[in-house]
PDB file of C-alpha atoms in Angstrom:
ATOM      1  CA  UNK A 251     111.333  66.080 126.013  1.00  0.00           C
ATOM      2  CA  UNK A 252     112.140  65.975 122.599  1.00  0.00           C
ATOM      3  CA  UNK A 253     113.798  64.426 120.031  1.00  0.00           C
ATOM      4  CA  UNK A 254     116.937  66.319 119.974  1.00  0.00           C
ATOM      5  CA  UNK A 255     117.283  66.272 123.721  1.00  0.00           C
ATOM      6  CA  UNK A 256     116.597  62.507 124.074  1.00  0.00           C
ATOM      7  CA  UNK A 257     119.268  61.301 121.411  1.00  0.00           C
ATOM      8  CA  UNK A 258     121.737  63.692 123.033  1.00  0.00           C
ATOM      9  CA  UNK A 259     121.509  62.226 126.787  1.00  0.00           C
ATOM     10  CA  UNK A 260     121.314  58.725 125.083  1.00  0.00           C
ATOM     11  CA  UNK A 261     124.685  59.285 123.308  1.00  0.00           C
ATOM     12  CA  UNK A 262     126.096  61.410 126.116  1.00  0.00           C
ATOM     13  CA  UNK A 263     126.143  58.280 128.208  1.00  0.00           C
ATOM     14  CA  UNK A 264     127.423  55.845 125.684  1.00  0.00           C
ATOM     15  CA  UNK A 265     130.580  57.713 125.447  1.00  0.00           C
ATOM     16  CA  UNK A 266     131.018  57.254 129.202  1.00  0.00           C
ATOM     17  CA  UNK A 267     130.256  61.149 129.552  1.00  0.00           C
ATOM     18  CA  UNK A 268     129.366  62.417 133.396  1.00  0.00           C
ATOM     19  CA  UNK A 269     125.924  63.375 133.646  1.00  0.00           C
ATOM     20  CA  UNK A 270     124.824  64.777 137.125  1.00  0.00           C
ATOM     21  CA  UNK A 271     121.497  65.590 136.371  1.00  0.00           C
ATOM     22  CA  UNK A 272     118.482  66.011 133.767  1.00  0.00           C
ATOM     23  CA  UNK A 273     116.241  68.951 133.670  1.00  0.00           C
ATOM     24  CA  UNK A 274     112.636  68.733 131.993  1.00  0.00           C
ATOM     25  CA  UNK A 275     110.717  72.421 132.008  1.00  0.00           C
ATOM     26  CA  UNK A 276     107.086  71.791 131.752  1.00  0.00           C
ATOM     27  CA  UNK A 277     105.009  74.542 130.716  1.00  0.00           C
ATOM     28  CA  UNK A 278     102.129  72.721 131.128  1.00  0.00           C
ATOM     29  CA  UNK A 279     101.044  72.694 127.481  1.00  0.00           C
ATOM     30  CA  UNK A 280     103.297  70.174 125.577  1.00  0.00           C
ATOM     31  CA  UNK A 281     101.415  68.156 123.261  1.00  0.00           C
ATOM     32  CA  UNK A 282     100.010  64.886 124.638  1.00  0.00           C
ATOM     33  CA  UNK A 283     102.712  63.053 122.881  1.00  0.00           C
ATOM     34  CA  UNK A 284     105.009  64.605 124.960  1.00  0.00           C
ATOM     35  CA  UNK A 285     103.971  63.679 128.488  1.00  0.00           C
ATOM     36  CA  UNK A 286     103.249  60.253 127.163  1.00  0.00           C
ATOM     37  CA  UNK A 287     106.700  59.519 126.068  1.00  0.00           C
ATOM     38  CA  UNK A 288     108.094  61.264 129.640  1.00  0.00           C
ATOM     39  CA  UNK A 289     107.673  58.231 131.822  1.00  0.00           C
ATOM     40  CA  UNK A 290     109.408  56.171 129.168  1.00  0.00           C
ATOM     41  CA  UNK A 291     112.433  58.259 129.192  1.00  0.00           C
ATOM     42  CA  UNK A 292     112.427  58.777 132.754  1.00  0.00           C
ATOM     43  CA  UNK A 293     112.364  54.474 133.320  1.00  0.00           C
ATOM     44  CA  UNK A 294     115.578  54.716 130.589  1.00  0.00           C
ATOM     45  CA  UNK A 295     117.433  57.065 133.161  1.00  0.00           C
ATOM     46  CA  UNK A 296     116.352  55.567 136.400  1.00  0.00           C
ATOM     47  CA  UNK A 297     117.777  52.084 135.054  1.00  0.00           C
ATOM     48  CA  UNK A 298     121.234  54.063 134.393  1.00  0.00           C
ATOM     49  CA  UNK A 299     121.208  56.056 137.507  1.00  0.00           C
ATOM     50  CA  UNK A 300     120.594  59.433 135.665  1.00  0.00           C
ATOM     51  CA  UNK A 301     119.084  61.721 138.420  1.00  0.00           C
ATOM     52  CA  UNK A 302     116.160  63.845 136.676  1.00  0.00           C
ATOM     53  CA  UNK A 303     113.633  66.701 137.966  1.00  0.00           C
ATOM     54  CA  UNK A 304     110.752  68.299 136.588  1.00  0.00           C
ATOM     55  CA  UNK A 305     110.606  72.152 137.184  1.00  0.00           C
ATOM     56  CA  UNK A 306     108.213  74.698 136.224  1.00  0.00           C
ATOM     57  CA  UNK A 307     107.386  78.365 136.014  1.00  0.00           C
ATOM     58  CA  UNK A 308     105.168  79.326 139.484  1.00  0.00           C
ATOM     59  CA  UNK A 309     103.046  82.600 139.069  1.00  0.00           C
ATOM     60  CA  UNK A 310     102.218  84.141 142.407  1.00  0.00           C
ATOM     61  CA  UNK A 311     100.550  87.159 142.070  1.00  0.00           C
ATOM     62  CA  UNK A 312      97.135  87.038 140.428  1.00  0.00           C
ATOM     63  CA  UNK A 313      95.723  90.512 141.257  1.00  0.00           C
ATOM     64  CA  UNK A 314      92.199  89.932 140.525  1.00  0.00           C
ATOM     65  CA  UNK A 315      92.652  86.901 138.208  1.00  0.00           C
ATOM     66  CA  UNK A 316      91.525  83.223 139.047  1.00  0.00           C
ATOM     67  CA  UNK A 317      95.138  81.273 139.776  1.00  0.00           C
ATOM     68  CA  UNK A 318      96.882  80.225 136.408  1.00  0.00           C
ATOM     69  CA  UNK A 319      99.598  77.519 136.230  1.00  0.00           C
ATOM     70  CA  UNK A 320     100.540  77.146 132.704  1.00  0.00           C
ATOM     71  CA  UNK A 321     101.214  78.505 129.203  1.00  0.00           C
ATOM     72  CA  UNK A 322      97.714  78.218 128.136  1.00  0.00           C
ATOM     73  CA  UNK A 323      96.082  79.742 131.269  1.00  0.00           C
ATOM     74  CA  UNK A 324      98.373  82.599 131.030  1.00  0.00           C
ATOM     75  CA  UNK A 325      97.095  83.862 127.640  1.00  0.00           C
ATOM     76  CA  UNK A 326      93.599  83.011 128.399  1.00  0.00           C
ATOM     77  CA  UNK A 327      94.039  85.358 131.265  1.00  0.00           C
ATOM     78  CA  UNK A 328      95.571  88.309 129.459  1.00  0.00           C
ATOM     79  CA  UNK A 329      93.752  87.546 126.580  1.00  0.00           C
ATOM     80  CA  UNK A 330      96.565  87.039 124.102  1.00  0.00           C
ATOM     81  CA  UNK A 331      99.024  84.799 121.913  1.00  0.00           C
ATOM     82  CA  UNK A 332     102.216  83.321 122.983  1.00  0.00           C
ATOM     83  CA  UNK A 333     104.704  85.604 122.449  1.00  0.00           C
ATOM     84  CA  UNK A 334     106.288  83.613 119.448  1.00  0.00           C
ATOM     85  CA  UNK A 335     102.987  84.541 117.688  1.00  0.00           C
ATOM     86  CA  UNK A 336     104.434  88.194 118.007  1.00  0.00           C
ATOM     87  CA  UNK A 337     107.934  87.112 116.870  1.00  0.00           C
ATOM     88  CA  UNK A 338     109.380  87.051 120.377  1.00  0.00           C
ATOM     89  CA  UNK A 339     110.650  84.277 122.472  1.00  0.00           C
ATOM     90  CA  UNK A 340     109.844  85.562 126.162  1.00  0.00           C
ATOM     91  CA  UNK A 341     107.502  82.671 126.156  1.00  0.00           C
ATOM     92  CA  UNK A 342     110.686  80.124 126.617  1.00  0.00           C
ATOM     93  CA  UNK A 343     112.364  82.480 128.715  1.00  0.00           C
ATOM     94  CA  UNK A 344     109.217  82.828 131.174  1.00  0.00           C
ATOM     95  CA  UNK A 345     108.204  78.996 131.360  1.00  0.00           C
ATOM     96  CA  UNK A 346     111.527  77.168 130.031  1.00  0.00           C
ATOM     97  CA  UNK A 347     114.727  78.901 131.055  1.00  0.00           C
ATOM     98  CA  UNK A 348     113.751  80.779 133.996  1.00  0.00           C
ATOM     99  CA  UNK A 349     112.298  77.944 136.258  1.00  0.00           C
ATOM    100  CA  UNK A 350     115.424  75.787 134.980  1.00  0.00           C
ATOM    101  CA  UNK A 351     118.154  78.269 136.525  1.00  0.00           C
ATOM    102  CA  UNK A 352     116.024  79.087 139.825  1.00  0.00           C
ATOM    103  CA  UNK A 353     115.979  75.470 140.598  1.00  0.00           C
ATOM    104  CA  UNK A 354     119.851  75.105 139.825  1.00  0.00           C
ATOM    105  CA  UNK A 355     120.380  78.007 142.359  1.00  0.00           C
ATOM    106  CA  UNK A 356     119.268  75.815 145.057  1.00  0.00           C
ATOM    107  CA  UNK A 357     121.234  72.577 143.790  1.00  0.00           C
ATOM    108  CA  UNK A 358     123.826  71.886 146.242  1.00  0.00           C
ATOM    109  CA  UNK A 359     126.743  71.298 143.412  1.00  0.00           C
ATOM    110  CA  UNK A 360     125.989  74.093 141.436  1.00  0.00           C
ATOM    111  CA  UNK A 361     126.122  76.243 144.564  1.00  0.00           C
ATOM    112  CA  UNK A 362     129.804  74.525 145.289  1.00  0.00           C
ATOM    113  CA  UNK A 363     130.806  75.265 141.922  1.00  0.00           C
ATOM    114  CA  UNK A 364     129.788  78.585 142.002  1.00  0.00           C
ATOM    115  CA  UNK A 365     131.513  79.190 145.766  1.00  0.00           C
ATOM    116  CA  UNK A 366     135.014  77.578 144.216  1.00  0.00           C
ATOM    117  CA  UNK A 367     134.376  80.575 141.270  1.00  0.00           C
ATOM    118  CA  UNK A 368     133.760  77.713 138.859  1.00  0.00           C
ATOM    119  CA  UNK A 369     130.887  77.261 136.002  1.00  0.00           C
ATOM    120  CA  UNK A 370     128.025  74.694 135.555  1.00  0.00           C
ATOM    121  CA  UNK A 371     128.245  73.641 132.269  1.00  0.00           C
ATOM    122  CA  UNK A 372     124.891  73.303 130.331  1.00  0.00           C
ATOM    123  CA  UNK A 373     124.316  70.673 127.599  1.00  0.00           C
ATOM    124  CA  UNK A 374     121.793  72.037 124.698  1.00  0.00           C
ATOM    125  CA  UNK A 375     120.116  69.856 122.739  1.00  0.00           C
ATOM    126  CA  UNK A 376     120.786  71.794 119.234  1.00  0.00           C
ATOM    127  CA  UNK A 377     121.378  70.071 116.152  1.00  0.00           C
ATOM    128  CA  UNK A 378     123.235  70.288 113.169  1.00  0.00           C
ATOM    129  CA  UNK A 379     120.226  70.882 110.858  1.00  0.00           C
ATOM    130  CA  UNK A 380     119.676  74.342 109.080  1.00  0.00           C
ATOM    131  CA  UNK A 381     116.960  75.535 111.684  1.00  0.00           C
ATOM    132  CA  UNK A 382     118.995  74.851 114.557  1.00  0.00           C
ATOM    133  CA  UNK A 383     121.877  76.465 113.279  1.00  0.00           C
ATOM    134  CA  UNK A 384     119.506  79.567 113.322  1.00  0.00           C
ATOM    135  CA  UNK A 385     118.760  79.345 116.942  1.00  0.00           C
ATOM    136  CA  UNK A 386     122.543  78.545 117.612  1.00  0.00           C
ATOM    137  CA  UNK A 387     123.589  81.366 116.160  1.00  0.00           C
ATOM    138  CA  UNK A 388     121.632  83.713 118.167  1.00  0.00           C
ATOM    139  CA  UNK A 389     123.283  82.158 121.051  1.00  0.00           C
ATOM    140  CA  UNK A 390     127.010  81.911 119.898  1.00  0.00           C
ATOM    141  CA  UNK A 391     129.166  83.483 121.752  1.00  0.00           C
ATOM    142  CA  UNK A 392     126.736  84.584 124.670  1.00  0.00           C
ATOM    143  CA  UNK A 393     128.940  84.582 128.029  1.00  0.00           C
ATOM    144  CA  UNK A 394     127.314  83.592 131.083  1.00  0.00           C
ATOM    145  CA  UNK A 395     129.362  83.998 134.584  1.00  0.00           C
ATOM    146  CA  UNK A 396     127.720  81.025 135.834  1.00  0.00           C
ATOM    147  CA  UNK A 397     127.173  78.637 133.086  1.00  0.00           C
ATOM    148  CA  UNK A 398     129.467  77.309 130.154  1.00  0.00           C
ATOM    149  CA  UNK A 399     127.203  76.224 127.319  1.00  0.00           C
ATOM    150  CA  UNK A 400     128.066  72.815 125.459  1.00  0.00           C
ATOM    151  CA  UNK A 401     126.428  71.900 121.978  1.00  0.00           C
ATOM    152  CA  UNK A 402     127.017  67.965 121.537  1.00  0.00           C
ATOM    153  CA  UNK A 403     124.933  67.230 118.640  1.00  0.00           C
ATOM    154  CA  UNK A 404     126.429  70.335 116.793  1.00  0.00           C
ATOM    155  CA  UNK A 405     129.905  68.803 117.825  1.00  0.00           C
ATOM    156  CA  UNK A 406     129.024  65.790 116.491  1.00  0.00           C
ATOM    157  CA  UNK A 407     127.258  66.949 113.125  1.00  0.00           C
ATOM    158  CA  UNK A 408     124.221  65.196 113.884  1.00  0.00           C
ATOM    159  CA  UNK A 409     121.100  66.390 112.119  1.00  0.00           C
ATOM    160  CA  UNK A 410     117.431  65.149 113.390  1.00  0.00           C
ATOM    161  CA  UNK A 411     117.475  62.131 111.228  1.00  0.00           C
ATOM    162  CA  UNK A 412     121.017  60.944 113.251  1.00  0.00           C
ATOM    163  CA  UNK A 413     118.874  61.640 116.118  1.00  0.00           C
ATOM    164  CA  UNK A 414     115.972  59.330 115.603  1.00  0.00           C
ATOM    165  CA  UNK A 415     118.442  56.375 114.215  1.00  0.00           C
ATOM    166  CA  UNK A 416     119.968  56.903 117.383  1.00  0.00           C
ATOM    167  CA  UNK A 417     117.063  56.575 119.659  1.00  0.00           C
ATOM    168  CA  UNK A 418     115.745  53.571 117.848  1.00  0.00           C
ATOM    169  CA  UNK A 419     119.265  52.075 118.142  1.00  0.00           C
ATOM    170  CA  UNK A 420     118.524  52.265 121.682  1.00  0.00           C
ATOM    171  CA  UNK A 421     115.267  50.369 121.462  1.00  0.00           C
ATOM    172  CA  UNK A 422     113.153  53.595 122.429  1.00  0.00           C
ATOM    173  CA  UNK A 423     110.261  55.122 120.465  1.00  0.00           C
ATOM    174  CA  UNK A 424     110.969  58.023 118.656  1.00  0.00           C
ATOM    175  CA  UNK A 425     109.354  61.111 120.444  1.00  0.00           C
ATOM    176  CA  UNK A 426     107.410  63.696 118.557  1.00  0.00           C
ATOM    177  CA  UNK A 427     109.090  67.333 118.041  1.00  0.00           C
ATOM    178  CA  UNK A 428     108.535  69.077 121.805  1.00  0.00           C
ATOM    179  CA  UNK A 429     106.270  72.112 121.785  1.00  0.00           C
ATOM    180  CA  UNK A 430     103.293  73.625 123.603  1.00  0.00           C
ATOM    181  CA  UNK A 431     100.277  72.326 121.295  1.00  0.00           C
ATOM    182  CA  UNK A 432      99.670  76.046 120.151  1.00  0.00           C
ATOM    183  CA  UNK A 433     103.045  76.708 119.372  1.00  0.00           C
ATOM    184  CA  UNK A 434     103.200  79.056 116.294  1.00  0.00           C
ATOM    185  CA  UNK A 435     106.273  76.939 115.236  1.00  0.00           C
ATOM    186  CA  UNK A 436     103.961  73.918 114.392  1.00  0.00           C
ATOM    187  CA  UNK A 437     103.942  73.142 110.912  1.00  0.00           C
ATOM    188  CA  UNK A 438     100.146  72.372 109.586  1.00  0.00           C
ATOM    189  CA  UNK A 439     100.538  68.916 109.337  1.00  0.00           C
ATOM    190  CA  UNK A 440     101.405  68.596 113.296  1.00  0.00           C
ATOM    191  CA  UNK A 441      98.428  70.892 113.968  1.00  0.00           C
ATOM    192  CA  UNK A 442      96.362  68.140 111.907  1.00  0.00           C
ATOM    193  CA  UNK A 443      97.465  65.075 114.409  1.00  0.00           C
ATOM    194  CA  UNK A 444      96.296  66.960 117.289  1.00  0.00           C
ATOM    195  CA  UNK A 445      93.334  65.769 119.383  1.00  0.00           C
ATOM    196  CA  UNK A 446      90.171  67.677 119.383  1.00  0.00           C
ATOM    197  CA  UNK A 447      90.537  68.951 122.656  1.00  0.00           C
ATOM    198  CA  UNK A 448      93.611  70.635 121.831  1.00  0.00           C
ATOM    199  CA  UNK A 449      91.875  71.631 118.921  1.00  0.00           C
ATOM    200  CA  UNK A 450      89.215  73.704 120.675  1.00  0.00           C
ATOM    201  CA  UNK A 451      91.590  75.222 123.097  1.00  0.00           C
ATOM    202  CA  UNK A 452      93.602  76.974 120.083  1.00  0.00           C
ATOM    203  CA  UNK A 453      89.904  78.092 118.735  1.00  0.00           C
ATOM    204  CA  UNK A 454      89.058  79.434 121.891  1.00  0.00           C
ATOM    205  CA  UNK A 455      92.648  81.190 122.452  1.00  0.00           C
ATOM    206  CA  UNK A 456      92.631  82.992 119.309  1.00  0.00           C
ATOM    207  CA  UNK A 457      89.081  83.842 119.777  1.00  0.00           C
ATOM    208  CA  UNK A 458      89.790  85.308 123.227  1.00  0.00           C
ATOM    209  CA  UNK A 459      93.161  87.268 121.689  1.00  0.00           C
ATOM    210  CA  UNK A 460      91.048  88.421 118.638  1.00  0.00           C
ATOM    211  CA  UNK A 461      89.680  91.847 119.478  1.00  0.00           C
ATOM    212  CA  UNK A 462      93.253  93.138 120.662  1.00  0.00           C
ATOM    213  CA  UNK A 463      95.301  91.899 117.575  1.00  0.00           C
ATOM    214  CA  UNK A 464      96.295  94.619 115.263  1.00  0.00           C
ATOM    215  CA  UNK A 465      99.498  93.757 113.334  1.00  0.00           C
ATOM    216  CA  UNK A 466      98.827  89.614 113.404  1.00  0.00           C
ATOM    217  CA  UNK A 467      96.116  87.983 112.459  1.00  0.00           C
ATOM    218  CA  UNK A 468      96.409  84.304 114.802  1.00  0.00           C
ATOM    219  CA  UNK A 469      98.663  81.957 116.125  1.00  0.00           C
ATOM    220  CA  UNK A 470     100.307  81.587 112.922  1.00  0.00           C
ATOM    221  CA  UNK A 471     100.588  85.376 112.580  1.00  0.00           C
ATOM    222  CA  UNK A 472      99.697  86.366 108.848  1.00  0.00           C
ATOM    223  CA  UNK A 473      98.651  84.069 105.772  1.00  0.00           C
ATOM    224  CA  UNK A 474     100.886  82.729 103.507  1.00  0.00           C
ATOM    225  CA  UNK A 475     100.589  80.418 100.387  1.00  0.00           C
ATOM    226  CA  UNK A 476     101.407  77.483 102.550  1.00  0.00           C
ATOM    227  CA  UNK A 477      98.625  78.295 105.574  1.00  0.00           C
ATOM    228  CA  UNK A 478      96.325  80.761 106.824  1.00  0.00           C
ATOM    229  CA  UNK A 479      96.945  83.455 109.406  1.00  0.00           C
ATOM    230  CA  UNK A 480      94.914  81.559 112.203  1.00  0.00           C
ATOM    231  CA  UNK A 481      94.930  78.252 113.046  1.00  0.00           C
ATOM    232  CA  UNK A 482      91.000  78.167 113.393  1.00  0.00           C
ATOM    233  CA  UNK A 483      90.718  78.913 109.596  1.00  0.00           C
ATOM    234  CA  UNK A 484      92.705  75.710 109.063  1.00  0.00           C
ATOM    235  CA  UNK A 485      91.043  73.715 111.660  1.00  0.00           C
ATOM    236  CA  UNK A 486      87.765  74.888 109.864  1.00  0.00           C
ATOM    237  CA  UNK A 487      89.020  74.568 106.410  1.00  0.00           C
ATOM    238  CA  UNK A 488      90.455  70.738 107.149  1.00  0.00           C
ATOM    239  CA  UNK A 489      87.088  69.718 108.864  1.00  0.00           C
ATOM    240  CA  UNK A 490      89.327  68.732 112.141  1.00  0.00           C
ATOM    241  CA  UNK A 491      86.166  69.844 114.065  1.00  0.00           C
ATOM    242  CA  UNK A 492      82.822  70.547 113.406  1.00  0.00           C
ATOM    243  CA  UNK A 493      81.575  73.942 112.035  1.00  0.00           C
ATOM    244  CA  UNK A 494      78.893  74.287 114.704  1.00  0.00           C
ATOM    245  CA  UNK A 495      81.287  73.391 117.343  1.00  0.00           C
ATOM    246  CA  UNK A 496      83.746  76.168 115.611  1.00  0.00           C
ATOM    247  CA  UNK A 497      80.780  78.742 115.688  1.00  0.00           C
ATOM    248  CA  UNK A 498      79.564  77.745 119.193  1.00  0.00           C
ATOM    249  CA  UNK A 499      83.517  78.380 120.968  1.00  0.00           C
ATOM    250  CA  UNK A 500      84.310  81.664 119.130  1.00  0.00           C
ATOM    251  CA  UNK A 501      80.863  83.255 119.564  1.00  0.00           C
ATOM    252  CA  UNK A 502      80.068  82.450 123.195  1.00  0.00           C
ATOM    253  CA  UNK A 503      83.304  80.916 125.082  1.00  0.00           C
ATOM    254  CA  UNK A 504      85.168  84.125 125.336  1.00  0.00           C
ATOM    255  CA  UNK A 505      82.272  86.005 126.629  1.00  0.00           C
ATOM    256  CA  UNK A 506      81.987  83.161 129.402  1.00  0.00           C
ATOM    257  CA  UNK A 507      85.472  83.343 130.105  1.00  0.00           C
ATOM    258  CA  UNK A 508      85.443  86.832 131.065  1.00  0.00           C
ATOM    259  CA  UNK A 509      82.135  86.498 133.711  1.00  0.00           C
ATOM    260  CA  UNK A 510      84.221  83.551 134.890  1.00  0.00           C
ATOM    261  CA  UNK A 511      86.979  86.059 135.580  1.00  0.00           C
ATOM    262  CA  UNK A 512      84.742  88.654 136.524  1.00  0.00           C
ATOM    263  CA  UNK A 513      83.106  86.439 139.401  1.00  0.00           C
ATOM    264  CA  UNK A 514      86.248  85.046 140.547  1.00  0.00           C
ATOM    265  CA  UNK A 515      87.125  88.583 141.009  1.00  0.00           C
ATOM    266  CA  UNK A 516      85.024  89.163 144.308  1.00  0.00           C
ATOM    267  CA  UNK A 517      86.242  85.762 146.089  1.00  0.00           C
ATOM    268  CA  UNK A 518      88.973  86.305 148.174  1.00  0.00           C
ATOM    269  CA  UNK A 519      92.467  84.889 146.792  1.00  0.00           C
ATOM    270  CA  UNK A 520      93.106  81.844 149.059  1.00  0.00           C
ATOM    271  CA  UNK A 521      89.036  80.881 147.754  1.00  0.00           C
ATOM    272  CA  UNK A 522      89.214  81.800 144.504  1.00  0.00           C
ATOM    273  CA  UNK A 523      88.621  78.910 141.858  1.00  0.00           C
ATOM    274  CA  UNK A 524      91.755  78.348 139.444  1.00  0.00           C
ATOM    275  CA  UNK A 525      91.424  78.812 135.979  1.00  0.00           C
ATOM    276  CA  UNK A 526      91.791  74.952 134.950  1.00  0.00           C
ATOM    277  CA  UNK A 527      88.324  74.552 136.717  1.00  0.00           C
ATOM    278  CA  UNK A 528      86.916  76.532 133.779  1.00  0.00           C
ATOM    279  CA  UNK A 529      88.368  74.967 131.317  1.00  0.00           C
ATOM    280  CA  UNK A 530      87.793  71.808 132.354  1.00  0.00           C
ATOM    281  CA  UNK A 531      83.988  72.608 132.414  1.00  0.00           C
ATOM    282  CA  UNK A 532      84.688  74.134 128.779  1.00  0.00           C
ATOM    283  CA  UNK A 533      86.135  71.176 127.488  1.00  0.00           C
ATOM    284  CA  UNK A 534      83.484  69.394 129.128  1.00  0.00           C
ATOM    285  CA  UNK A 535      80.547  71.514 127.590  1.00  0.00           C
ATOM    286  CA  UNK A 536      81.844  71.198 124.235  1.00  0.00           C
ATOM    287  CA  UNK A 537      82.417  67.704 124.255  1.00  0.00           C
ATOM    288  CA  UNK A 538      78.503  67.411 125.111  1.00  0.00           C
ATOM    289  CA  UNK A 539      77.692  69.853 121.773  1.00  0.00           C
ATOM    290  CA  UNK A 540      79.723  67.898 119.762  1.00  0.00           C
ATOM    291  CA  UNK A 541      77.725  64.806 120.425  1.00  0.00           C
TER     292      UNK A 541
END
């Protein structure tokens, strides 16, 4: 759902290349602009007869926890931060790669290809910029018995500026960089563009995880000259949320969430309220506080 993948699909089709399916892995926690852009590009694909599907990771075992269905809710449940804040990338594996691979396993064209001893070709939207070159280096030479990987943007020598120009030339708006709205890979200027409800949830995520953090300060791991280790400090320093609101979240919301989890643990799983219900009440309550 990001800039690189969008440009890759547009140019691939323009060159007359075959494209059987476009998969979108939804973590349930993408930036609001990304969800706004999705139907725009879906209409573009529909007009060209391109099949597309949205896939999601579906947790099944909740033990005594309220059911959760997004990466945000997963972090709240376990009182932790996304893995990228600890220098790992398991959140992408769990919430993006795994649900795509699982969906393809039941896709008839893939099953037929594998039955013939063939492979499915995956198009990956890594561009030719230094940042994506580092990402590509981790996957270069990777061998998979079921998939061959193709990196068209790198073959074409396209960087992000070239991708943006191609999308504009197609008459489409340029999407923002796709990521979860609390991703540690976000730059400070990207955090500044988030709506208040996203900022509140970032503050809550760091407050909820704080007692268990040892080697990292917050979502941004550690302080640098460019930014603090916690997004909460950045939000406070830049006046993105009122200080009173931040204090109310830090001091009260984690305790309220734990109390909700404790009550939910006493309810049979089939009747247990999902974590999303508590998050909706949290958002409504903080909104009233801000007013």
